[in-house]
Amino acid sequence: MFLVYEHVSRGSLDRYLDSPHLTWSQRLKICLDAAKALRYLHDQKERHQRLIHCDVKSANILLDDQWNAKVSNVGLSIMGPTNEHSSVTVTVVASTPGYCDPQYAMTHTLTKKSDVYSFGVVLFEVLCGRLCYTLDSKDHVNEILVTTWVKSYE
């Protein structure tokens, strides 16, 4: 399988999270663009089948030279349920640690809420200016910060 994408000169959002040059208006625009893309995937219209992305993360949000956001890796999405109130059960959890909806990780049940949770983590990254995890010296995930952040608000 080959996935072909439009050329995006700035690369992925994760490279810019901690950049002091990324203004708040640019951050907002990026978040709104990504939200609109997810809405398009999730809403069933005429011949368009509802899709669940399964791996929404800042590395999968690509930026062009005008800071327009494009949600990537859509080719790896799965067909969503035919209605809002249904879910899809999958046997393999394919989401990235830190972005994965805890309910999805435990039950292997997907709804569009799984993508919404992951997008919420991306929004938190954009607001905080950092990734939701830390890496060790071998570039393996060392600590998932979402759980630390949540515990600090309990």
PDB file of C-alpha atoms in Angstrom:
ATOM      1  CA  MET A   1       0.000   0.000   0.000  1.00  0.00           C
ATOM      2  CA  PHE A   2       1.216   3.508  -0.806  1.00  0.00           C
ATOM      3  CA  LEU A   3      -0.003   6.680   0.856  1.00  0.00           C
ATOM      4  CA  VAL A   4       0.401   9.862  -1.164  1.00  0.00           C
ATOM      5  CA  TYR A   5       0.162  13.285   0.469  1.00  0.00           C
ATOM      6  CA  GLU A   6       0.273  16.871  -0.626  1.00  0.00           C
ATOM      7  CA  HIS A   7       3.722  18.409  -0.041  1.00  0.00           C
ATOM      8  CA  VAL A   8       3.740  20.206   3.299  1.00  0.00           C
ATOM      9  CA  SER A   9       6.852  22.320   3.625  1.00  0.00           C
ATOM     10  CA  ARG A  10       6.867  22.781   7.402  1.00  0.00           C
ATOM     11  CA  GLY A  11       6.555  19.135   8.379  1.00  0.00           C
ATOM     12  CA  SER A  12       4.620  17.996  11.423  1.00  0.00           C
ATOM     13  CA  LEU A  13       3.208  19.984  14.326  1.00  0.00           C
ATOM     14  CA  ASP A  14       5.272  18.127  16.936  1.00  0.00           C
ATOM     15  CA  ARG A  15       8.395  19.907  15.630  1.00  0.00           C
ATOM     16  CA  TYR A  16       6.929  23.320  16.501  1.00  0.00           C
ATOM     17  CA  LEU A  17       5.229  22.763  19.852  1.00  0.00           C
ATOM     18  CA  ASP A  18       8.016  24.413  21.854  1.00  0.00           C
ATOM     19  CA  SER A  19       8.791  27.098  19.275  1.00  0.00           C
ATOM     20  CA  PRO A  20       8.540  30.677  20.583  1.00  0.00           C
ATOM     21  CA  HIS A  21       8.023  31.731  16.951  1.00  0.00           C
ATOM     22  CA  LEU A  22       4.683  29.917  16.700  1.00  0.00           C
ATOM     23  CA  THR A  23       2.180  32.618  17.676  1.00  0.00           C
ATOM     24  CA  TRP A  24      -1.064  32.032  19.549  1.00  0.00           C
ATOM     25  CA  SER A  25      -3.074  32.940  16.457  1.00  0.00           C
ATOM     26  CA  GLN A  26      -1.109  30.366  14.420  1.00  0.00           C
ATOM     27  CA  ARG A  27      -1.631  27.765  17.143  1.00  0.00           C
ATOM     28  CA  LEU A  28      -5.371  28.468  17.151  1.00  0.00           C
ATOM     29  CA  LYS A  29      -5.554  28.243  13.345  1.00  0.00           C
ATOM     30  CA  ILE A  30      -3.731  24.898  13.370  1.00  0.00           C
ATOM     31  CA  CYS A  31      -6.085  23.507  16.035  1.00  0.00           C
ATOM     32  CA  LEU A  32      -9.190  24.704  14.184  1.00  0.00           C
ATOM     33  CA  ASP A  33      -7.957  23.228  10.883  1.00  0.00           C
ATOM     34  CA  ALA A  34      -7.314  19.864  12.548  1.00  0.00           C
ATOM     35  CA  ALA A  35     -10.712  19.952  14.295  1.00  0.00           C
ATOM     36  CA  LYS A  36     -12.452  20.601  10.965  1.00  0.00           C
ATOM     37  CA  ALA A  37     -10.595  17.674   9.399  1.00  0.00           C
ATOM     38  CA  LEU A  38     -11.686  15.344  12.207  1.00  0.00           C
ATOM     39  CA  ARG A  39     -15.279  16.571  11.924  1.00  0.00           C
ATOM     40  CA  TYR A  40     -15.157  15.719   8.215  1.00  0.00           C
ATOM     41  CA  LEU A  41     -13.895  12.204   8.979  1.00  0.00           C
ATOM     42  CA  HIS A  42     -16.482  11.594  11.697  1.00  0.00           C
ATOM     43  CA  ASP A  43     -19.621  12.990  10.043  1.00  0.00           C
ATOM     44  CA  GLN A  44     -21.358  10.748   7.549  1.00  0.00           C
ATOM     45  CA  LYS A  45     -22.525  12.688   4.505  1.00  0.00           C
ATOM     46  CA  GLU A  46     -24.214  11.212   1.432  1.00  0.00           C
ATOM     47  CA  ARG A  47     -21.549   8.910  -0.060  1.00  0.00           C
ATOM     48  CA  HIS A  48     -18.886   9.655   2.541  1.00  0.00           C
ATOM     49  CA  GLN A  49     -18.429   6.776   5.019  1.00  0.00           C
ATOM     50  CA  ARG A  50     -17.691   7.744   8.612  1.00  0.00           C
ATOM     51  CA  LEU A  51     -14.031   7.099   9.517  1.00  0.00           C
ATOM     52  CA  ILE A  52     -12.194   6.804  12.813  1.00  0.00           C
ATOM     53  CA  HIS A  53      -8.579   7.973  12.504  1.00  0.00           C
ATOM     54  CA  CYS A  54      -7.195   5.826  15.384  1.00  0.00           C
ATOM     55  CA  ASP A  55      -3.893   7.725  15.722  1.00  0.00           C
ATOM     56  CA  VAL A  56      -4.538  11.438  16.158  1.00  0.00           C
ATOM     57  CA  LYS A  57      -1.321  13.011  17.442  1.00  0.00           C
ATOM     58  CA  SER A  58       0.786  16.100  16.795  1.00  0.00           C
ATOM     59  CA  ALA A  59       3.173  14.103  14.570  1.00  0.00           C
ATOM     60  CA  ASN A  60       0.208  13.305  12.279  1.00  0.00           C
ATOM     61  CA  ILE A  61      -0.784  16.944  11.818  1.00  0.00           C
ATOM     62  CA  LEU A  62       1.204  18.345   8.912  1.00  0.00           C
ATOM     63  CA  LEU A  63       1.727  22.055   8.210  1.00  0.00           C
ATOM     64  CA  ASP A  64       2.123  23.841   4.893  1.00  0.00           C
ATOM     65  CA  ASP A  65       3.940  27.135   4.324  1.00  0.00           C
ATOM     66  CA  GLN A  66       0.810  29.122   5.335  1.00  0.00           C
ATOM     67  CA  TRP A  67       0.468  27.128   8.593  1.00  0.00           C
ATOM     68  CA  ASN A  68      -2.594  25.284   7.262  1.00  0.00           C
ATOM     69  CA  ALA A  69      -2.960  21.990   9.125  1.00  0.00           C
ATOM     70  CA  LYS A  70      -3.541  18.694   7.320  1.00  0.00           C
ATOM     71  CA  VAL A  71      -4.388  15.552   9.285  1.00  0.00           C
ATOM     72  CA  SER A  72      -2.214  12.744   7.909  1.00  0.00           C
ATOM     73  CA  ASN A  73      -2.225   8.940   8.098  1.00  0.00           C
ATOM     74  CA  VAL A  74      -5.921   8.911   7.216  1.00  0.00           C
ATOM     75  CA  GLY A  75      -5.213   5.948   4.945  1.00  0.00           C
ATOM     76  CA  LEU A  76      -4.671   3.897   8.088  1.00  0.00           C
ATOM     77  CA  SER A  77      -8.100   4.793   9.519  1.00  0.00           C
ATOM     78  CA  ILE A  78     -10.904   2.284   9.934  1.00  0.00           C
ATOM     79  CA  MET A  79     -14.494   2.506   8.799  1.00  0.00           C
ATOM     80  CA  GLY A  80     -16.590   3.858  11.600  1.00  0.00           C
ATOM     81  CA  PRO A  81     -20.005   2.705  12.753  1.00  0.00           C
ATOM     82  CA  THR A  82     -22.995   3.554  10.602  1.00  0.00           C
ATOM     83  CA  ASN A  83     -24.567   5.682  13.312  1.00  0.00           C
ATOM     84  CA  GLU A  84     -23.500   7.982  16.148  1.00  0.00           C
ATOM     85  CA  HIS A  85     -24.464   5.605  18.933  1.00  0.00           C
ATOM     86  CA  SER A  86     -22.606   2.515  17.738  1.00  0.00           C
ATOM     87  CA  SER A  87     -19.014   1.478  18.236  1.00  0.00           C
ATOM     88  CA  VAL A  88     -16.462  -0.710  16.489  1.00  0.00           C
ATOM     89  CA  THR A  89     -14.532  -3.451  18.284  1.00  0.00           C
ATOM     90  CA  VAL A  90     -10.979  -4.062  17.094  1.00  0.00           C
ATOM     91  CA  THR A  91      -8.531  -6.766  18.125  1.00  0.00           C
ATOM     92  CA  VAL A  92      -5.330  -4.716  17.927  1.00  0.00           C
ATOM     93  CA  VAL A  93      -4.859  -1.405  19.705  1.00  0.00           C
ATOM     94  CA  ALA A  94      -2.888   0.670  17.200  1.00  0.00           C
ATOM     95  CA  SER A  95      -2.813   4.056  18.886  1.00  0.00           C
ATOM     96  CA  THR A  96       0.284   5.848  20.157  1.00  0.00           C
ATOM     97  CA  PRO A  97       0.948   5.771  23.928  1.00  0.00           C
ATOM     98  CA  GLY A  98       0.005   9.060  25.553  1.00  0.00           C
ATOM     99  CA  TYR A  99      -2.632   9.821  22.929  1.00  0.00           C
ATOM    100  CA  CYS A 100      -4.625   6.606  23.287  1.00  0.00           C
ATOM    101  CA  ASP A 101      -8.103   6.862  24.769  1.00  0.00           C
ATOM    102  CA  PRO A 102      -7.962   4.830  28.027  1.00  0.00           C
ATOM    103  CA  GLN A 103     -11.355   3.242  27.314  1.00  0.00           C
ATOM    104  CA  TYR A 104     -10.147   2.141  23.869  1.00  0.00           C
ATOM    105  CA  ALA A 105      -6.974   0.683  25.395  1.00  0.00           C
ATOM    106  CA  MET A 106      -8.988  -1.341  27.924  1.00  0.00           C
ATOM    107  CA  THR A 107     -11.989  -2.460  25.862  1.00  0.00           C
ATOM    108  CA  HIS A 108     -10.709  -2.324  22.256  1.00  0.00           C
ATOM    109  CA  THR A 109     -13.923  -0.439  21.478  1.00  0.00           C
ATOM    110  CA  LEU A 110     -13.660   2.524  19.138  1.00  0.00           C
ATOM    111  CA  THR A 111     -15.981   5.451  18.702  1.00  0.00           C
ATOM    112  CA  LYS A 112     -15.273   8.909  17.399  1.00  0.00           C
ATOM    113  CA  LYS A 113     -14.807   9.810  21.084  1.00  0.00           C
ATOM    114  CA  SER A 114     -11.493   7.921  20.903  1.00  0.00           C
ATOM    115  CA  ASP A 115     -10.249  10.416  18.302  1.00  0.00           C
ATOM    116  CA  VAL A 116     -11.714  13.307  20.300  1.00  0.00           C
ATOM    117  CA  TYR A 117      -9.735  12.204  23.374  1.00  0.00           C
ATOM    118  CA  SER A 118      -6.526  12.027  21.317  1.00  0.00           C
ATOM    119  CA  PHE A 119      -7.235  15.442  19.821  1.00  0.00           C
ATOM    120  CA  GLY A 120      -7.719  16.792  23.356  1.00  0.00           C
ATOM    121  CA  VAL A 121      -4.198  15.601  24.162  1.00  0.00           C
ATOM    122  CA  VAL A 122      -2.936  17.439  21.051  1.00  0.00           C
ATOM    123  CA  LEU A 123      -4.739  20.607  22.192  1.00  0.00           C
ATOM    124  CA  PHE A 124      -3.074  20.268  25.587  1.00  0.00           C
ATOM    125  CA  GLU A 125       0.323  19.910  23.876  1.00  0.00           C
ATOM    126  CA  VAL A 126      -0.307  23.039  21.807  1.00  0.00           C
ATOM    127  CA  LEU A 127      -1.295  25.005  24.930  1.00  0.00           C
ATOM    128  CA  CYS A 128       1.642  23.723  26.999  1.00  0.00           C
ATOM    129  CA  GLY A 129       4.179  23.918  24.182  1.00  0.00           C
ATOM    130  CA  ARG A 130       5.516  20.395  24.665  1.00  0.00           C
ATOM    131  CA  LEU A 131       4.894  16.773  23.765  1.00  0.00           C
ATOM    132  CA  CYS A 132       2.697  14.639  26.024  1.00  0.00           C
ATOM    133  CA  TYR A 133       5.586  12.261  26.719  1.00  0.00           C
ATOM    134  CA  THR A 134       9.316  12.292  27.407  1.00  0.00           C
ATOM    135  CA  LEU A 135      11.907  10.143  25.641  1.00  0.00           C
ATOM    136  CA  ASP A 136      14.906   8.328  27.073  1.00  0.00           C
ATOM    137  CA  SER A 137      18.381   8.385  25.509  1.00  0.00           C
ATOM    138  CA  LYS A 138      17.351   5.699  22.992  1.00  0.00           C
ATOM    139  CA  ASP A 139      14.250   7.639  21.865  1.00  0.00           C
ATOM    140  CA  HIS A 140      11.872   5.262  23.638  1.00  0.00           C
ATOM    141  CA  VAL A 141       8.900   6.682  25.536  1.00  0.00           C
ATOM    142  CA  ASN A 142      10.159   7.271  29.059  1.00  0.00           C
ATOM    143  CA  GLU A 143       7.146   8.886  30.728  1.00  0.00           C
ATOM    144  CA  ILE A 144       3.635   9.653  29.557  1.00  0.00           C
ATOM    145  CA  LEU A 145       2.901  13.090  30.945  1.00  0.00           C
ATOM    146  CA  VAL A 146      -0.877  13.055  30.503  1.00  0.00           C
ATOM    147  CA  THR A 147      -1.306  10.902  33.609  1.00  0.00           C
ATOM    148  CA  THR A 148       1.019  13.198  35.571  1.00  0.00           C
ATOM    149  CA  TRP A 149      -0.889  16.270  34.388  1.00  0.00           C
ATOM    150  CA  VAL A 150      -4.269  14.738  35.297  1.00  0.00           C
ATOM    151  CA  LYS A 151      -3.079  13.702  38.769  1.00  0.00           C
ATOM    152  CA  SER A 152      -1.877  17.241  39.467  1.00  0.00           C
ATOM    153  CA  TYR A 153      -5.465  18.493  39.027  1.00  0.00           C
ATOM    154  CA  GLU A 154      -7.130  15.878  41.267  1.00  0.00           C
TER     155      GLU A 154
END
